[in-house]
CSV table of C-alpha atoms in Angstrom, one decimal:
chain,number,residue,atom,x,y,z
A,22,UNK,CA,0.0,0.0,0.0
A,23,UNK,CA,1.2,3.5,-0.8
A,24,UNK,CA,0.1,6.8,0.6
A,25,UNK,CA,-0.2,9.9,-1.6
A,26,UNK,CA,-0.7,13.4,-0.1
A,27,UNK,CA,-1.9,16.3,-2.2
A,28,UNK,CA,-1.7,19.8,-0.7
A,29,UNK,CA,-3.9,22.8,-1.4
A,30,UNK,CA,-2.0,23.9,-4.5
A,31,UNK,CA,-2.5,20.5,-6.1
A,32,UNK,CA,-6.3,20.8,-5.7
A,33,UNK,CA,-6.6,24.6,-6.1
A,34,UNK,CA,-8.9,24.6,-9.2
A,35,UNK,CA,-10.4,22.4,-11.9
A,36,UNK,CA,-7.1,22.1,-13.9
A,37,UNK,CA,-5.3,21.0,-10.7
A,38,UNK,CA,-7.9,18.4,-9.9
A,39,UNK,CA,-7.7,17.0,-13.5
A,40,UNK,CA,-3.9,16.8,-13.0
A,41,UNK,CA,-4.4,14.9,-9.7
A,42,UNK,CA,-6.6,12.4,-11.4
A,43,UNK,CA,-3.9,12.0,-14.1
A,44,UNK,CA,-1.2,11.4,-11.5
A,45,UNK,CA,-3.3,8.8,-9.8
A,46,UNK,CA,-4.0,7.0,-13.1
A,47,UNK,CA,-0.5,7.1,-14.4
A,48,UNK,CA,1.7,6.9,-11.3
A,49,UNK,CA,-0.5,5.3,-8.6
A,50,UNK,CA,0.6,1.7,-9.5
A,51,UNK,CA,-1.5,-1.4,-9.1
A,52,UNK,CA,-1.6,-1.8,-5.4
A,53,UNK,CA,-3.9,-0.1,-2.8
A,54,UNK,CA,-3.6,3.6,-2.7
A,55,UNK,CA,-4.6,5.8,0.2
A,56,UNK,CA,-5.0,9.5,-0.8
A,57,UNK,CA,-4.8,12.4,1.7
A,58,UNK,CA,-6.0,15.8,0.5
A,59,UNK,CA,-5.8,19.3,1.9
A,60,UNK,CA,-8.3,22.0,1.5
A,61,UNK,CA,-8.5,23.6,-1.9
A,62,UNK,CA,-6.2,26.6,-2.5
A,63,UNK,CA,-6.6,29.2,0.1
A,64,UNK,CA,-9.8,27.7,1.6
A,65,UNK,CA,-8.2,27.3,5.1
A,66,UNK,CA,-7.3,31.0,5.1
A,67,UNK,CA,-10.8,32.0,4.1
A,68,UNK,CA,-12.4,29.8,6.8
A,69,UNK,CA,-10.0,31.3,9.4
A,70,UNK,CA,-11.3,34.8,8.4
A,71,UNK,CA,-14.9,33.7,8.4
A,72,UNK,CA,-14.5,32.1,11.9
A,73,UNK,CA,-12.7,35.2,13.2
A,74,UNK,CA,-15.6,37.4,12.0
A,75,UNK,CA,-18.2,35.1,13.5
A,76,UNK,CA,-16.3,35.0,16.8
A,77,UNK,CA,-16.0,38.8,16.9
A,78,UNK,CA,-19.7,39.1,15.9
A,79,UNK,CA,-18.9,40.7,12.5
A,80,UNK,CA,-20.7,40.1,9.3
A,81,UNK,CA,-19.3,37.0,7.5
A,82,UNK,CA,-22.0,36.1,5.0
A,83,UNK,CA,-20.3,37.7,1.9
A,84,UNK,CA,-17.1,35.8,2.6
A,85,UNK,CA,-19.0,32.5,3.1
A,86,UNK,CA,-20.9,33.0,-0.2
A,87,UNK,CA,-17.6,33.7,-2.1
A,88,UNK,CA,-16.2,30.5,-0.7
A,89,UNK,CA,-19.2,28.5,-1.7
A,90,UNK,CA,-19.3,30.0,-5.1
A,91,UNK,CA,-15.6,29.1,-5.6
A,92,UNK,CA,-16.3,25.4,-4.9
A,93,UNK,CA,-19.4,25.3,-7.0
A,94,UNK,CA,-17.7,27.1,-9.9
A,95,UNK,CA,-14.9,24.5,-9.8
A,96,UNK,CA,-17.4,21.7,-10.0
A,97,UNK,CA,-19.1,23.4,-13.0
A,98,UNK,CA,-15.8,23.6,-14.8
A,99,UNK,CA,-15.2,19.9,-14.2
A,100,UNK,CA,-18.7,18.9,-15.1
A,101,UNK,CA,-17.9,18.1,-18.8
A,102,UNK,CA,-15.3,15.6,-17.5
A,103,UNK,CA,-17.7,13.2,-15.8
A,104,UNK,CA,-21.3,11.9,-16.0
A,105,UNK,CA,-24.4,13.4,-14.5
A,106,UNK,CA,-24.4,10.9,-11.6
A,107,UNK,CA,-21.0,12.2,-10.4
A,108,UNK,CA,-22.1,15.8,-10.9
A,109,UNK,CA,-25.2,15.2,-8.8
A,110,UNK,CA,-23.2,13.5,-6.1
A,111,UNK,CA,-20.8,16.5,-5.9
A,112,UNK,CA,-23.7,19.0,-5.8
A,113,UNK,CA,-25.4,17.0,-3.0
A,114,UNK,CA,-22.1,16.8,-1.1
A,115,UNK,CA,-21.7,20.6,-1.3
A,116,UNK,CA,-25.3,21.2,-0.2
A,117,UNK,CA,-24.9,19.0,2.9
A,118,UNK,CA,-21.4,20.3,3.8
A,119,UNK,CA,-22.2,24.0,3.5
A,120,UNK,CA,-25.5,23.5,5.3
A,121,UNK,CA,-23.5,22.0,8.2
A,122,UNK,CA,-21.0,24.8,8.1
A,123,UNK,CA,-23.7,27.5,8.3
A,124,UNK,CA,-25.2,25.7,11.3
A,125,UNK,CA,-21.8,25.4,13.0
A,126,UNK,CA,-21.1,29.1,12.4
A,127,UNK,CA,-24.5,30.0,14.0
A,128,UNK,CA,-23.3,28.4,17.3
A,129,UNK,CA,-20.0,30.4,17.5
A,130,UNK,CA,-19.8,32.4,20.7
A,131,UNK,CA,-17.1,34.5,22.3
A,132,UNK,CA,-18.2,32.9,25.6
A,133,UNK,CA,-16.8,29.6,24.5
A,134,UNK,CA,-13.2,28.4,24.0
A,135,UNK,CA,-11.7,30.0,20.9
A,136,UNK,CA,-9.5,27.2,19.7
A,137,UNK,CA,-12.1,24.5,20.2
A,138,UNK,CA,-14.5,26.4,18.0
A,139,UNK,CA,-11.8,27.1,15.5
A,140,UNK,CA,-11.3,23.4,14.9
A,141,UNK,CA,-15.0,22.8,14.3
A,142,UNK,CA,-15.1,25.5,11.5
A,143,UNK,CA,-11.7,25.4,9.8
A,144,UNK,CA,-12.0,21.6,9.3
A,145,UNK,CA,-14.7,22.1,6.7
A,146,UNK,CA,-12.1,22.8,4.0
A,147,UNK,CA,-10.7,19.3,4.0
A,148,UNK,CA,-14.2,17.8,4.2
A,149,UNK,CA,-15.2,19.7,1.0
A,150,UNK,CA,-12.1,18.9,-1.0
A,151,UNK,CA,-11.9,15.2,-0.1
A,152,UNK,CA,-15.5,14.6,-1.1
A,153,UNK,CA,-14.9,16.4,-4.3
A,154,UNK,CA,-11.7,14.5,-5.1
A,155,UNK,CA,-13.3,11.1,-4.2
A,156,UNK,CA,-16.2,11.8,-6.5
A,157,UNK,CA,-14.0,12.8,-9.4
A,158,UNK,CA,-11.8,9.8,-9.1
A,159,UNK,CA,-14.7,7.4,-8.6
A,160,UNK,CA,-16.1,8.5,-12.0
A,161,UNK,CA,-13.1,6.9,-13.7
A,162,UNK,CA,-12.2,4.0,-11.3
A,163,UNK,CA,-13.5,2.7,-8.0
A,164,UNK,CA,-12.7,5.1,-5.1
A,165,UNK,CA,-14.2,5.5,-1.6
A,166,UNK,CA,-14.3,8.4,0.8
A,167,UNK,CA,-13.4,7.9,4.4
A,168,UNK,CA,-13.9,10.3,7.4
A,169,UNK,CA,-10.6,10.7,9.1
A,170,UNK,CA,-12.3,12.3,12.1
A,171,UNK,CA,-13.5,8.8,13.1
A,172,UNK,CA,-10.2,7.1,12.4
A,173,UNK,CA,-7.5,9.3,13.9
A,174,UNK,CA,-8.3,9.5,17.7
A,175,UNK,CA,-6.9,12.5,19.5
A,176,UNK,CA,-7.1,14.4,22.8
A,177,UNK,CA,-8.7,17.8,23.2
A,178,UNK,CA,-5.6,19.9,22.7
A,179,UNK,CA,-7.4,22.1,20.1
A,180,UNK,CA,-5.5,23.2,17.0
A,181,UNK,CA,-2.6,20.9,17.8
A,182,UNK,CA,-4.2,17.7,18.9
A,183,UNK,CA,-2.1,14.8,20.2
A,184,UNK,CA,-2.7,11.4,18.6
A,185,UNK,CA,-3.8,8.3,20.6
A,186,UNK,CA,-1.5,6.0,18.6
A,187,UNK,CA,-2.8,2.7,19.9
A,188,UNK,CA,-6.5,3.5,19.4
A,189,UNK,CA,-5.8,5.1,16.1
A,190,UNK,CA,-3.9,2.1,14.8
A,191,UNK,CA,-6.7,-0.2,16.0
A,192,UNK,CA,-9.3,1.8,14.1
A,193,UNK,CA,-7.3,2.2,11.0
A,194,UNK,CA,-6.4,-1.5,10.7
A,195,UNK,CA,-10.0,-2.5,11.3
A,196,UNK,CA,-11.6,-0.1,8.8
A,197,UNK,CA,-9.3,0.9,5.9
A,198,UNK,CA,-7.9,-2.4,4.6
A,199,UNK,CA,-11.4,-3.7,3.8
A,200,UNK,CA,-12.2,-0.5,1.9
A,201,UNK,CA,-8.9,-0.6,0.0
A,202,UNK,CA,-9.4,-4.2,-0.9
A,203,UNK,CA,-12.9,-3.4,-2.2
A,204,UNK,CA,-12.0,-0.4,-4.3
A,205,UNK,CA,-8.2,0.0,-4.5
A,206,UNK,CA,-8.4,3.8,-3.7
A,207,UNK,CA,-9.5,5.5,-0.5
A,208,UNK,CA,-9.6,9.3,-0.2
A,209,UNK,CA,-9.5,11.0,3.2
A,210,UNK,CA,-8.7,14.3,4.8
A,211,UNK,CA,-5.5,15.7,6.0
A,212,UNK,CA,-5.1,17.9,9.1
A,213,UNK,CA,-8.1,16.4,11.0
A,214,UNK,CA,-8.8,14.0,13.9
A,215,UNK,CA,-11.6,13.4,16.4
A,216,UNK,CA,-12.0,13.1,20.1
A,217,UNK,CA,-13.8,10.3,22.0
A,218,UNK,CA,-16.9,12.5,22.3
A,219,UNK,CA,-17.0,13.0,18.5
A,220,UNK,CA,-15.7,16.6,18.3
A,221,UNK,CA,-13.4,17.6,15.4
A,222,UNK,CA,-9.7,18.4,16.1
A,223,UNK,CA,-6.9,19.7,13.9
A,224,UNK,CA,-3.3,18.5,14.0
A,225,UNK,CA,-1.6,21.9,13.5
A,226,UNK,CA,-1.5,24.2,10.6
A,227,UNK,CA,-0.3,22.5,7.4
A,228,UNK,CA,-0.8,19.2,9.2
A,229,UNK,CA,-1.9,17.1,6.2
A,230,UNK,CA,1.7,15.8,5.8
A,231,UNK,CA,1.5,14.5,9.4
A,232,UNK,CA,-1.8,12.8,8.6
A,233,UNK,CA,-0.1,10.9,5.8
A,234,UNK,CA,2.6,9.8,8.1
A,235,UNK,CA,0.1,8.7,10.8
A,236,UNK,CA,-1.7,6.5,8.3
A,237,UNK,CA,1.5,5.1,6.8
A,238,UNK,CA,2.9,4.2,10.2
A,239,UNK,CA,-0.3,2.5,11.5
A,240,UNK,CA,-0.9,0.6,8.2
A,241,UNK,CA,2.8,-0.1,7.6
A,242,UNK,CA,2.8,1.5,4.1
A,243,UNK,CA,5.4,0.9,1.5
A,244,UNK,CA,6.0,4.6,1.0
A,245,UNK,CA,4.5,8.1,1.3
A,246,UNK,CA,4.6,10.6,-1.6
A,247,UNK,CA,4.0,14.3,-1.0
A,248,UNK,CA,3.0,16.1,-4.2
A,249,UNK,CA,4.2,19.7,-4.2
A,250,UNK,CA,4.6,22.5,-6.7
A,251,UNK,CA,8.4,22.3,-6.4
A,252,UNK,CA,10.9,19.8,-7.9
A,253,UNK,CA,11.5,18.1,-4.5
A,254,UNK,CA,13.0,19.1,-1.2
A,255,UNK,CA,15.0,22.3,-2.0
A,256,UNK,CA,17.5,24.2,0.1
A,257,UNK,CA,15.3,27.3,0.0
A,258,UNK,CA,11.8,28.5,-0.9
A,259,UNK,CA,12.1,29.5,-4.6
A,260,UNK,CA,9.5,32.3,-4.0
A,261,UNK,CA,12.1,34.1,-1.9
A,262,UNK,CA,15.5,32.8,-2.9
A,263,UNK,CA,17.0,32.5,-6.4
A,264,UNK,CA,19.2,29.6,-7.5
A,265,UNK,CA,17.7,26.9,-5.3
A,266,UNK,CA,19.2,23.4,-5.2
A,267,UNK,CA,17.3,20.2,-5.0
A,268,UNK,CA,18.5,17.5,-2.6
A,269,UNK,CA,18.2,14.1,-4.5
A,270,UNK,CA,18.2,12.3,-1.2
A,271,UNK,CA,18.4,13.4,2.4
A,272,UNK,CA,18.3,11.7,5.8
A,273,UNK,CA,15.4,11.6,8.2
A,274,UNK,CA,17.5,13.5,10.9
A,275,UNK,CA,18.5,16.3,8.6
A,276,UNK,CA,14.9,16.8,7.4
A,277,UNK,CA,13.6,16.9,10.9
A,278,UNK,CA,15.9,19.7,11.8
A,279,UNK,CA,15.1,21.7,8.7
A,280,UNK,CA,11.3,21.2,9.3
A,281,UNK,CA,11.8,22.2,13.0
A,282,UNK,CA,13.3,25.5,11.9
A,283,UNK,CA,10.4,26.2,9.5
A,284,UNK,CA,11.1,24.7,6.1
A,285,UNK,CA,7.8,24.9,4.4
A,286,UNK,CA,7.9,21.6,2.4
A,287,UNK,CA,7.5,19.2,5.3
A,288,UNK,CA,5.4,19.5,8.5
A,289,UNK,CA,7.7,19.1,11.5
A,290,UNK,CA,5.9,16.1,13.0
A,291,UNK,CA,5.9,14.1,9.7
A,292,UNK,CA,9.3,12.5,9.8
A,293,UNK,CA,9.4,10.7,13.2
A,294,UNK,CA,6.6,8.0,12.6
A,295,UNK,CA,8.1,7.3,9.1
A,296,UNK,CA,11.6,7.0,10.5
A,297,UNK,CA,10.5,4.5,13.2
A,298,UNK,CA,9.1,2.2,10.5
A,299,UNK,CA,11.8,3.1,7.9
A,300,UNK,CA,9.1,4.2,5.5
A,301,UNK,CA,10.7,6.3,2.7
A,302,UNK,CA,9.1,9.8,2.1
A,303,UNK,CA,9.2,11.0,-1.5
A,304,UNK,CA,8.7,14.7,-2.3
A,305,UNK,CA,7.7,15.0,-6.0
A,306,UNK,CA,6.3,17.7,-8.2
A,307,UNK,CA,2.7,17.5,-9.4
A,308,UNK,CA,3.8,19.8,-12.3
A,309,UNK,CA,6.3,17.2,-13.5
A,310,UNK,CA,5.2,13.8,-12.0
A,311,UNK,CA,7.8,11.8,-13.8
A,312,UNK,CA,10.8,13.8,-12.5
A,313,UNK,CA,13.1,12.3,-9.8
A,314,UNK,CA,12.1,14.5,-6.8
A,315,UNK,CA,13.7,13.8,-3.4
A,316,UNK,CA,13.8,10.6,-1.3
A,317,UNK,CA,13.9,11.1,2.5
A,318,UNK,CA,15.1,7.9,4.1
A,319,UNK,CA,17.7,6.3,6.3
A,320,UNK,CA,20.9,7.3,4.6
A,321,UNK,CA,24.2,8.9,5.0
A,322,UNK,CA,25.5,11.8,3.1
A,323,UNK,CA,28.3,14.4,3.2
A,324,UNK,CA,28.0,18.1,4.1
A,325,UNK,CA,24.9,19.5,2.3
A,326,UNK,CA,24.7,22.9,0.7
A,327,UNK,CA,23.4,25.6,3.1
A,328,UNK,CA,19.6,25.6,3.6
A,329,UNK,CA,17.9,29.0,3.9
A,330,UNK,CA,14.7,29.1,5.8
A,331,UNK,CA,12.5,32.2,6.2
A,332,UNK,CA,9.5,32.7,8.6
A,333,UNK,CA,7.6,35.9,8.4
A,334,UNK,CA,4.9,37.3,10.7
A,335,UNK,CA,7.3,37.0,13.7
A,336,UNK,CA,7.2,38.8,17.1
A,337,UNK,CA,10.2,39.4,19.3
A,338,UNK,CA,9.3,39.6,23.0
A,339,UNK,CA,11.7,40.7,25.7
A,340,UNK,CA,11.0,40.2,29.4
A,341,UNK,CA,12.9,42.3,32.1
A,342,UNK,CA,12.6,41.9,35.8
A,343,UNK,CA,11.1,45.1,37.3
A,344,UNK,CA,13.6,45.3,40.1
A,345,UNK,CA,16.6,44.9,37.9
A,346,UNK,CA,17.5,41.5,39.5
A,347,UNK,CA,19.0,38.8,37.3
A,348,UNK,CA,16.7,36.6,35.2
A,349,UNK,CA,16.8,33.5,37.3
A,350,UNK,CA,15.7,29.9,36.7
A,351,UNK,CA,12.6,30.8,38.7
A,352,UNK,CA,11.8,33.7,36.4
A,353,UNK,CA,12.3,31.4,33.3
A,354,UNK,CA,9.9,28.8,34.8
A,355,UNK,CA,7.2,31.5,35.1
A,356,UNK,CA,7.9,32.8,31.6
A,357,UNK,CA,7.9,29.3,30.0
A,358,UNK,CA,4.7,28.4,31.8
A,359,UNK,CA,2.9,31.6,30.5
A,360,UNK,CA,4.2,31.0,27.0
A,361,UNK,CA,2.8,27.4,27.1
A,362,UNK,CA,-0.5,28.7,28.5
A,363,UNK,CA,-0.8,31.2,25.7
A,364,UNK,CA,0.3,28.5,23.2
A,365,UNK,CA,3.1,30.6,21.8
A,366,UNK,CA,5.9,28.5,20.3
A,367,UNK,CA,9.5,29.6,20.7
A,368,UNK,CA,11.5,29.7,17.5
A,369,UNK,CA,14.5,31.4,19.0
A,370,UNK,CA,15.5,32.5,22.5
A,371,UNK,CA,18.3,34.4,24.2
A,372,UNK,CA,19.2,35.3,27.8
A,373,UNK,CA,21.1,38.2,29.2
A,374,UNK,CA,21.7,39.3,32.8
A,375,UNK,CA,18.3,41.1,33.3
A,376,UNK,CA,16.5,40.2,30.1
A,377,UNK,CA,15.1,37.2,28.3
A,378,UNK,CA,14.0,37.4,24.7
A,379,UNK,CA,12.0,35.0,22.5
A,380,UNK,CA,10.9,35.0,18.9
A,381,UNK,CA,7.4,33.5,18.2
A,382,UNK,CA,4.7,33.6,15.5
A,383,UNK,CA,2.7,36.8,16.0
A,384,UNK,CA,-0.9,36.4,17.2
A,385,UNK,CA,-2.6,39.4,18.8
A,386,UNK,CA,-5.0,37.1,20.6
A,387,UNK,CA,-2.2,34.9,22.1
A,388,UNK,CA,0.1,37.9,22.9
A,389,UNK,CA,-2.7,39.6,24.9
A,390,UNK,CA,-3.1,36.3,26.9
A,391,UNK,CA,0.6,36.3,27.6
A,392,UNK,CA,0.7,40.0,28.6
A,393,UNK,CA,-2.2,39.5,31.0
A,394,UNK,CA,-0.3,36.8,32.9
A,395,UNK,CA,3.2,38.4,33.0
A,396,UNK,CA,2.9,42.2,32.9
A,397,UNK,CA,2.6,42.5,36.7
A,398,UNK,CA,5.9,40.7,37.2
A,399,UNK,CA,8.0,41.8,34.2
A,400,UNK,CA,8.5,44.8,32.0
A,401,UNK,CA,7.7,43.5,28.6
A,402,UNK,CA,8.7,45.0,25.2
A,403,UNK,CA,7.8,43.5,21.8
A,404,UNK,CA,8.2,44.2,18.1
A,405,UNK,CA,5.9,42.7,15.5
A,406,UNK,CA,6.1,42.4,11.7
A,407,UNK,CA,9.5,40.8,11.9
A,408,UNK,CA,11.2,38.0,9.9
A,409,UNK,CA,13.2,35.0,11.2
A,410,UNK,CA,15.9,33.6,9.0
A,411,UNK,CA,17.7,30.3,9.6
A,412,UNK,CA,20.8,29.0,7.7
A,413,UNK,CA,21.4,25.3,8.2
A,414,UNK,CA,24.9,24.1,7.4
A,415,UNK,CA,26.0,27.7,7.1
A,416,UNK,CA,29.3,29.1,5.9
A,417,UNK,CA,30.7,32.7,5.8
A,418,UNK,CA,29.4,33.3,2.3
A,419,UNK,CA,25.9,32.2,3.1
A,420,UNK,CA,25.8,34.5,6.2
A,421,UNK,CA,27.0,37.5,4.3
A,422,UNK,CA,24.5,36.8,1.5
A,423,UNK,CA,21.6,36.7,3.9
A,424,UNK,CA,22.4,39.5,6.4
A,425,UNK,CA,23.7,42.1,3.9
A,426,UNK,CA,21.6,45.2,4.1
A,427,UNK,CA,19.3,44.0,6.9
A,428,UNK,CA,19.0,45.4,10.4
A,429,UNK,CA,19.5,42.5,12.8
A,430,UNK,CA,17.6,42.7,16.1
A,431,UNK,CA,18.9,39.4,17.5
A,432,UNK,CA,21.3,36.8,16.2
A,433,UNK,CA,22.5,33.4,17.3
A,434,UNK,CA,24.7,30.6,16.0
A,435,UNK,CA,25.7,27.1,16.8
A,436,UNK,CA,28.0,24.7,15.1
A,437,UNK,CA,25.7,24.1,12.2
A,438,UNK,CA,22.9,26.7,12.5
A,439,UNK,CA,22.9,30.5,12.2
A,440,UNK,CA,19.6,32.4,13.0
A,441,UNK,CA,18.7,36.0,13.1
A,442,UNK,CA,15.6,38.2,13.5
A,443,UNK,CA,15.3,41.3,11.5
A,444,UNK,CA,12.7,44.0,10.5
A,445,UNK,CA,10.6,43.4,7.4
A,446,UNK,CA,9.6,46.1,5.0
A,447,UNK,CA,6.2,46.4,6.7
A,448,UNK,CA,7.4,46.3,10.3
A,449,UNK,CA,5.0,47.7,12.9
A,450,UNK,CA,5.9,50.0,15.7
A,451,UNK,CA,7.6,48.7,18.8
A,452,UNK,CA,5.6,48.4,22.0
């Protein structure tokens, strides 16, 4: 059995979905194929905006109508490709899913947990795309849709749910092999899980890669292939860096470190379950399916070319003791506890005698939660609108190339990694 994962760009419109179908037909092989799909295009971003508006009691109907129109227009563009039965099934699926979404939005309340409600709303993107892809594939060859929320059991750690591996493996092994044996192809959702009480959870932003790894681990798959809009695992994002280099092969360990620092091709949690089972991960281009791509597996290699990783939308937060005493272990315990409570992840940290600084993703909602807990004990300064750059396997030339002309607010280096925080062109005022 193989696992294919198709991200948002590979299902972004009618042409992309036709291409997905072609890849499955031409490259899926003859064995069982489990397909994991993300939401179409920028659907997750749109649902996040709709949810925020509902939570803040703002008007969201125009945004919801645009989202629905986008999905239905894509279906109309594809209609000539398949029969009336498939078209009717897709239309019915959209009717049911958007009706459920409207009902869920009507229950959103500022009096209830933000992250819990977020998961219930944003999950609709994958539910829509997976039903769509399953119906389109089923028109040409037998394919079944499966609800991942009933298969991947998680706790209630909303927006980054933790997997109950034993129960998930039990459910997957009981339900998916019979479906795969019956049809050969099963389509399910990335990013989603479910609690014991039946509530939807999400596995973390861009978590569909992780879903593919969970399924592969529990079902002992032959391989996982992630289909991207790039030629494989590159040393940098080609949207921001010219002259990128493709790694033909790379080790699990090296990939984990690159993902940890924010490399956008692979979700950070993806590699571990695959490495445990020694399941190779292939990163291939859906724009050139026959090309070599990258194989991530248990291998040894020499020193790699430097990898450049960029994270925007960053916030640099500095904590100072109000009485000018040293930042002690007791202070750090309080700060780390508050960061965990606010669910702010540290990407970089640095300590001085009377100050402790961290770089995190910016979220006004989470930052306010942090300030509410710590402002009585510490003097807190922060800058938003920043960028964090990481150079893995750096050398003098790569550091000079990336830092030239930039104002560095904080920098740090180890034997293999150089990181710095700098202002972006749209940096907001310091607080």
